Each structure stands twice: as C-alpha cells, then as structure tokens.
Short mmCIF file of N, CA and C in Angstrom, two decimals:
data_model
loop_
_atom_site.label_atom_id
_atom_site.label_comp_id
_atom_site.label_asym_id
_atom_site.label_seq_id
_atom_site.Cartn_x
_atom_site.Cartn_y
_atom_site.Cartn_z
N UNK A 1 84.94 65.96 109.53
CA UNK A 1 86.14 65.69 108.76
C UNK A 1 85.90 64.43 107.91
N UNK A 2 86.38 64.36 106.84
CA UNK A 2 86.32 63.38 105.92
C UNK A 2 86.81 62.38 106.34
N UNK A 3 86.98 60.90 105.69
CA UNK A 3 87.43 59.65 105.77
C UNK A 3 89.18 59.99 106.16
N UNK A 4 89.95 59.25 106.28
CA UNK A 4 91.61 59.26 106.35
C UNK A 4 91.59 58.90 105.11
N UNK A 5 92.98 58.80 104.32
CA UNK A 5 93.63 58.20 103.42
C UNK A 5 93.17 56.83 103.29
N UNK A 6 92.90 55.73 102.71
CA UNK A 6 92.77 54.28 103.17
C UNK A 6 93.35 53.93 101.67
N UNK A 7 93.15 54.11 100.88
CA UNK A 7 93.70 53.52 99.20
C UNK A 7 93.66 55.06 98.69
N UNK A 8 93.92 54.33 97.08
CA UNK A 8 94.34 55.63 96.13
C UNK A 8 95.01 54.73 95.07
N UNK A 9 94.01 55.16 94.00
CA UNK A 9 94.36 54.89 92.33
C UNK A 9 94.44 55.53 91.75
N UNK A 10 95.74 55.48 90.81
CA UNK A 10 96.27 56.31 90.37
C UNK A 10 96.09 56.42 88.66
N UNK A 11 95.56 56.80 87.72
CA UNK A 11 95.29 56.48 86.39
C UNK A 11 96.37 57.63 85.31
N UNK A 12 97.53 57.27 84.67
CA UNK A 12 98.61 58.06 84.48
C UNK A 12 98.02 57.98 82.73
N UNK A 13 97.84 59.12 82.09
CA UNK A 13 97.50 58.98 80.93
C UNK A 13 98.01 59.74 79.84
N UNK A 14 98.29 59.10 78.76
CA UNK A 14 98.97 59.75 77.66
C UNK A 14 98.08 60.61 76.41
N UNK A 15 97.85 61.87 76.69
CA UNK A 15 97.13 62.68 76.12
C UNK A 15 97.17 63.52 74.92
N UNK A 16 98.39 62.47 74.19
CA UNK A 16 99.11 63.31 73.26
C UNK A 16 97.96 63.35 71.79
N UNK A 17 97.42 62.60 71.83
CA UNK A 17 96.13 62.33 71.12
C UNK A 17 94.61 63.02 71.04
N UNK A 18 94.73 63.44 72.50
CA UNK A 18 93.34 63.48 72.76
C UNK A 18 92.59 64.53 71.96
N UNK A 19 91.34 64.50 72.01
CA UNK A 19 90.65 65.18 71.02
C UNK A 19 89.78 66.78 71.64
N UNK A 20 90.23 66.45 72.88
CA UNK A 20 89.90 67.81 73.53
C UNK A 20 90.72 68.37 74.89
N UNK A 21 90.98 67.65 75.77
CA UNK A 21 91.60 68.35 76.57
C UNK A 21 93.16 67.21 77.03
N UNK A 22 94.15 68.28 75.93
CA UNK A 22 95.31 67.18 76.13
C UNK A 22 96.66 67.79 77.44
N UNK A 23 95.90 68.26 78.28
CA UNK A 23 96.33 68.78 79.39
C UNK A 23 96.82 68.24 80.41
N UNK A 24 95.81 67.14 80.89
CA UNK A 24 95.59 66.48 81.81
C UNK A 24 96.82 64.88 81.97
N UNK A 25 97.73 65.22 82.90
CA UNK A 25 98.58 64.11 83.19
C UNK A 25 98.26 62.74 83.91
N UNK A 26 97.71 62.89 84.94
CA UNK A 26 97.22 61.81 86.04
C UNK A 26 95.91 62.32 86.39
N UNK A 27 95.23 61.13 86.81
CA UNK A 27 94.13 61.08 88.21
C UNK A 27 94.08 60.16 88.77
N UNK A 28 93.92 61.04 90.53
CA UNK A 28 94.14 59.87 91.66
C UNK A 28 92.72 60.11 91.94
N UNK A 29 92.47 58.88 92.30
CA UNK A 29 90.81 58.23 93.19
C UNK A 29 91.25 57.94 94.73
N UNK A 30 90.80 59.37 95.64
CA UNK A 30 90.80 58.40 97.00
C UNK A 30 89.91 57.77 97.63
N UNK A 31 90.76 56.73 98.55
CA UNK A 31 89.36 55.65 99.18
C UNK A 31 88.03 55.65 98.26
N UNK A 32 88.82 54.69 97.13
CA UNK A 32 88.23 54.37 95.99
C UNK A 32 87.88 52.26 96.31
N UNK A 33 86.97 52.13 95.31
CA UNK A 33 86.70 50.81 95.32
C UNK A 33 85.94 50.61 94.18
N UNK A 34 86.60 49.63 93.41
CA UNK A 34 86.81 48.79 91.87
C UNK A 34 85.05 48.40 92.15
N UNK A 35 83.97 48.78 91.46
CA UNK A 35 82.69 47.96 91.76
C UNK A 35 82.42 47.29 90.21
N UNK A 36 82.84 47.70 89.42
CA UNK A 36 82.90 46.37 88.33
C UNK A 36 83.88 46.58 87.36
N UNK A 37 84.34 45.55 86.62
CA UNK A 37 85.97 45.81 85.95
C UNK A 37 86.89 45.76 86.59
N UNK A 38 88.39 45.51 85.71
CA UNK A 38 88.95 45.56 87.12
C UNK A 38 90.71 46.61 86.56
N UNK A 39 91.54 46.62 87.52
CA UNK A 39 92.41 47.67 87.15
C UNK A 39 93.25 47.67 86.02
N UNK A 40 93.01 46.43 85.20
CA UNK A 40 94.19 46.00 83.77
C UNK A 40 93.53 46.78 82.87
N UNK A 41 93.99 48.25 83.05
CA UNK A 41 93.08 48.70 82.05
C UNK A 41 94.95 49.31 80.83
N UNK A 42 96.10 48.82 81.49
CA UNK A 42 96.99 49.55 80.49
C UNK A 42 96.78 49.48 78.86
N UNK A 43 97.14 50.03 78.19
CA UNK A 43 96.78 50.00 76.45
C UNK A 43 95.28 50.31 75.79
N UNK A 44 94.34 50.99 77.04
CA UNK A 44 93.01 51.02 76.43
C UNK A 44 92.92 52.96 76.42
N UNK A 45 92.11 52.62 75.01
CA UNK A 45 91.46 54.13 75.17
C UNK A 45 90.25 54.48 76.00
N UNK A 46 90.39 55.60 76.66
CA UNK A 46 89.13 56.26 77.20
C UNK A 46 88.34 56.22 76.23
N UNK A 47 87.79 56.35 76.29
CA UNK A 47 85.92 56.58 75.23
C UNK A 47 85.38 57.62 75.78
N UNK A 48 84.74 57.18 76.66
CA UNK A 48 83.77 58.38 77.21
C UNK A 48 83.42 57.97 78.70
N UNK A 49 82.69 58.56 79.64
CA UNK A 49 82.45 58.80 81.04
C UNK A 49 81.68 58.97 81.51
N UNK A 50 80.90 58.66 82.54
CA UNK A 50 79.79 59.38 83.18
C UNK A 50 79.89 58.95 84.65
N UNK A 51 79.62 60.44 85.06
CA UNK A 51 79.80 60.67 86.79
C UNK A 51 78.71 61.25 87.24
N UNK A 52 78.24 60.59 88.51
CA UNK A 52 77.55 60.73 89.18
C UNK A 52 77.63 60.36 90.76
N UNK A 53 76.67 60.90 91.79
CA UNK A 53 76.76 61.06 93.18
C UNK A 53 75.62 59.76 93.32
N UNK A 54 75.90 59.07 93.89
CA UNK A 54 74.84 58.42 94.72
C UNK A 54 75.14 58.14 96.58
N UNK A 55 73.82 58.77 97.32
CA UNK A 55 74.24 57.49 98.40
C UNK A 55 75.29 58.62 99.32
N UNK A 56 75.83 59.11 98.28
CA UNK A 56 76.91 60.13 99.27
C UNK A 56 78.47 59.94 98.77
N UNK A 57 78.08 58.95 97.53
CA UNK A 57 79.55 58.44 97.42
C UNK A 57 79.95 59.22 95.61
N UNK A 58 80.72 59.76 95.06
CA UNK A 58 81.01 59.75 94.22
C UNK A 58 81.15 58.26 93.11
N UNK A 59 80.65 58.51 91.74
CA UNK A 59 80.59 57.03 91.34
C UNK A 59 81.02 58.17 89.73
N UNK A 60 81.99 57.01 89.27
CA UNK A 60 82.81 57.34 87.42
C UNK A 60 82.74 55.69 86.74
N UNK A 61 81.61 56.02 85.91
CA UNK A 61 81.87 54.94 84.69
C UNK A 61 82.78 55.12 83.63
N UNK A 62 83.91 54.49 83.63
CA UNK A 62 84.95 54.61 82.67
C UNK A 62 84.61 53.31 80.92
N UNK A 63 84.21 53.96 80.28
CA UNK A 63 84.11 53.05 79.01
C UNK A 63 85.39 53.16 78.02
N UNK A 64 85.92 51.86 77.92
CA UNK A 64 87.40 51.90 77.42
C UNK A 64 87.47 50.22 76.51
N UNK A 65 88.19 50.92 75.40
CA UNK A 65 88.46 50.45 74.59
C UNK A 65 90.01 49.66 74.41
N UNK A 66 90.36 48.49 74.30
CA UNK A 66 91.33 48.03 73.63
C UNK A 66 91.67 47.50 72.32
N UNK A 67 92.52 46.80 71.54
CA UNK A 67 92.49 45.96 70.26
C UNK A 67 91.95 44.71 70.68
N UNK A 68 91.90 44.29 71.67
CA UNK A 68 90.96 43.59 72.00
C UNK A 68 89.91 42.77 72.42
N UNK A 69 89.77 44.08 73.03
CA UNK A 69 88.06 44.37 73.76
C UNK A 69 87.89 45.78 74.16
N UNK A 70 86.29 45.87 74.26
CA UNK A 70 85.95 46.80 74.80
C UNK A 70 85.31 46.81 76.09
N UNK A 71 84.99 47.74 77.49
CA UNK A 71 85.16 47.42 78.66
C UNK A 71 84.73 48.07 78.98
N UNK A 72 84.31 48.39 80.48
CA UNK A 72 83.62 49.46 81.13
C UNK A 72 84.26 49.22 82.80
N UNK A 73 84.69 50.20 83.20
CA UNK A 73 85.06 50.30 84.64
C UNK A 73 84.31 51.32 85.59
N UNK A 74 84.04 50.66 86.48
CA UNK A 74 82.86 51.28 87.50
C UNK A 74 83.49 51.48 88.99
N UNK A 75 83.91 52.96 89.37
CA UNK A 75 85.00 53.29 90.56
C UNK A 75 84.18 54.04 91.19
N UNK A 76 83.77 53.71 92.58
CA UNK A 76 83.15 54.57 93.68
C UNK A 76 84.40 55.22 94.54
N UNK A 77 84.17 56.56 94.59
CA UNK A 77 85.31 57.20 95.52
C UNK A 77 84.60 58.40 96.26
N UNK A 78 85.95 58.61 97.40
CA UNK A 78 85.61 59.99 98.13
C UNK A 78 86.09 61.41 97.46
N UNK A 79 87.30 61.55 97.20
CA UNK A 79 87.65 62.29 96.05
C UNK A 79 88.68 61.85 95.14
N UNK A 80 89.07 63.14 94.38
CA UNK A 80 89.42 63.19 92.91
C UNK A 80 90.05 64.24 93.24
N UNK A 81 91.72 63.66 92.24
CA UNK A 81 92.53 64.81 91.81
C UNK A 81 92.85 64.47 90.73
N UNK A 82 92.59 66.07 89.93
CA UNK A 82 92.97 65.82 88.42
C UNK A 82 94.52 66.55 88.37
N UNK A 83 95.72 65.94 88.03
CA UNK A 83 97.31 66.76 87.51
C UNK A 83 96.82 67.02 86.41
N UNK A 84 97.64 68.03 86.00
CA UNK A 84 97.93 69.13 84.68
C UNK A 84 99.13 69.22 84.46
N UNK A 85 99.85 68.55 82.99
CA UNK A 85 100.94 69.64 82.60
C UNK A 85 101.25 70.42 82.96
N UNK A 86 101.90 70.84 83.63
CA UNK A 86 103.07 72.51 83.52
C UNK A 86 102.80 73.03 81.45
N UNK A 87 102.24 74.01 81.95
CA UNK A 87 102.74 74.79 80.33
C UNK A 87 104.10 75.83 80.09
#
C-alpha cells in the first residue's frame, strides 16, 4: 500500500488562454515536497514542464513566468490529480 495522505498542493489554474489544452481546472500533488522554488507562484504563467521518475519518486519541473521574473519550481511527489471542466 502506498504512503497515507501527509500534505497536498493544490495548483488552481486559469486556462482561459491556454494554447492547447484549456480543459484542465486544478492539480493536486500528494505527499509532495517544494525541492527548489517556492509556492508564491500566484500571477505567473506556466511555460513549459518536464516530468520525470527518479529514485521511485515522481519529480515536475515547473518553468514560470511573471512581469517580474522568471522562475522554475521543482516538486517531488507520490501522486497527481489532474480536475477537468465539466463540458
């Protein structure tokens, strides 16, 4: 059996913009942990992403943009839920 519950981040995003999949409402990270950057990410754009497994652990580089600065957030987790709009 997996880990229990222990944390959970929640990333609520406004997709009215997006340039490909403007579907997507929230994602929660469980028994997640911040390994560089940190959670003030409100008013920034996503950019782009890259996910990968190491170790056993799920790992998402978030590269994000504000007016100003640009940033990179680095979240190790156990899982991932992506919400969807209702259509």
């Amino acid at each position: 059996q997996r880990d229990p519950l222990r944390n959970m981040l929640e990333i609520i995003l406004d997709t009215r913009m997006a340039l490909f999949d403007n579907s997507i409402e929230l994602i929660r990270f469980y028994n997640y942990k911040i390994i560089e950057g940190d959670e003030n990410i409100i008013h920034s754009w996503w950019i782009k992403d890259e996910f990968w497994v190491a170790k056993g652990k799920n790992n998402l580089k978030i590269y994000l943009h504000s007016k100003k600065k640009t940033s990179e957030l680095l979240i190790s987790f156990e899982a991932i839920e992506v919400v969807r709009k209702e259509s």
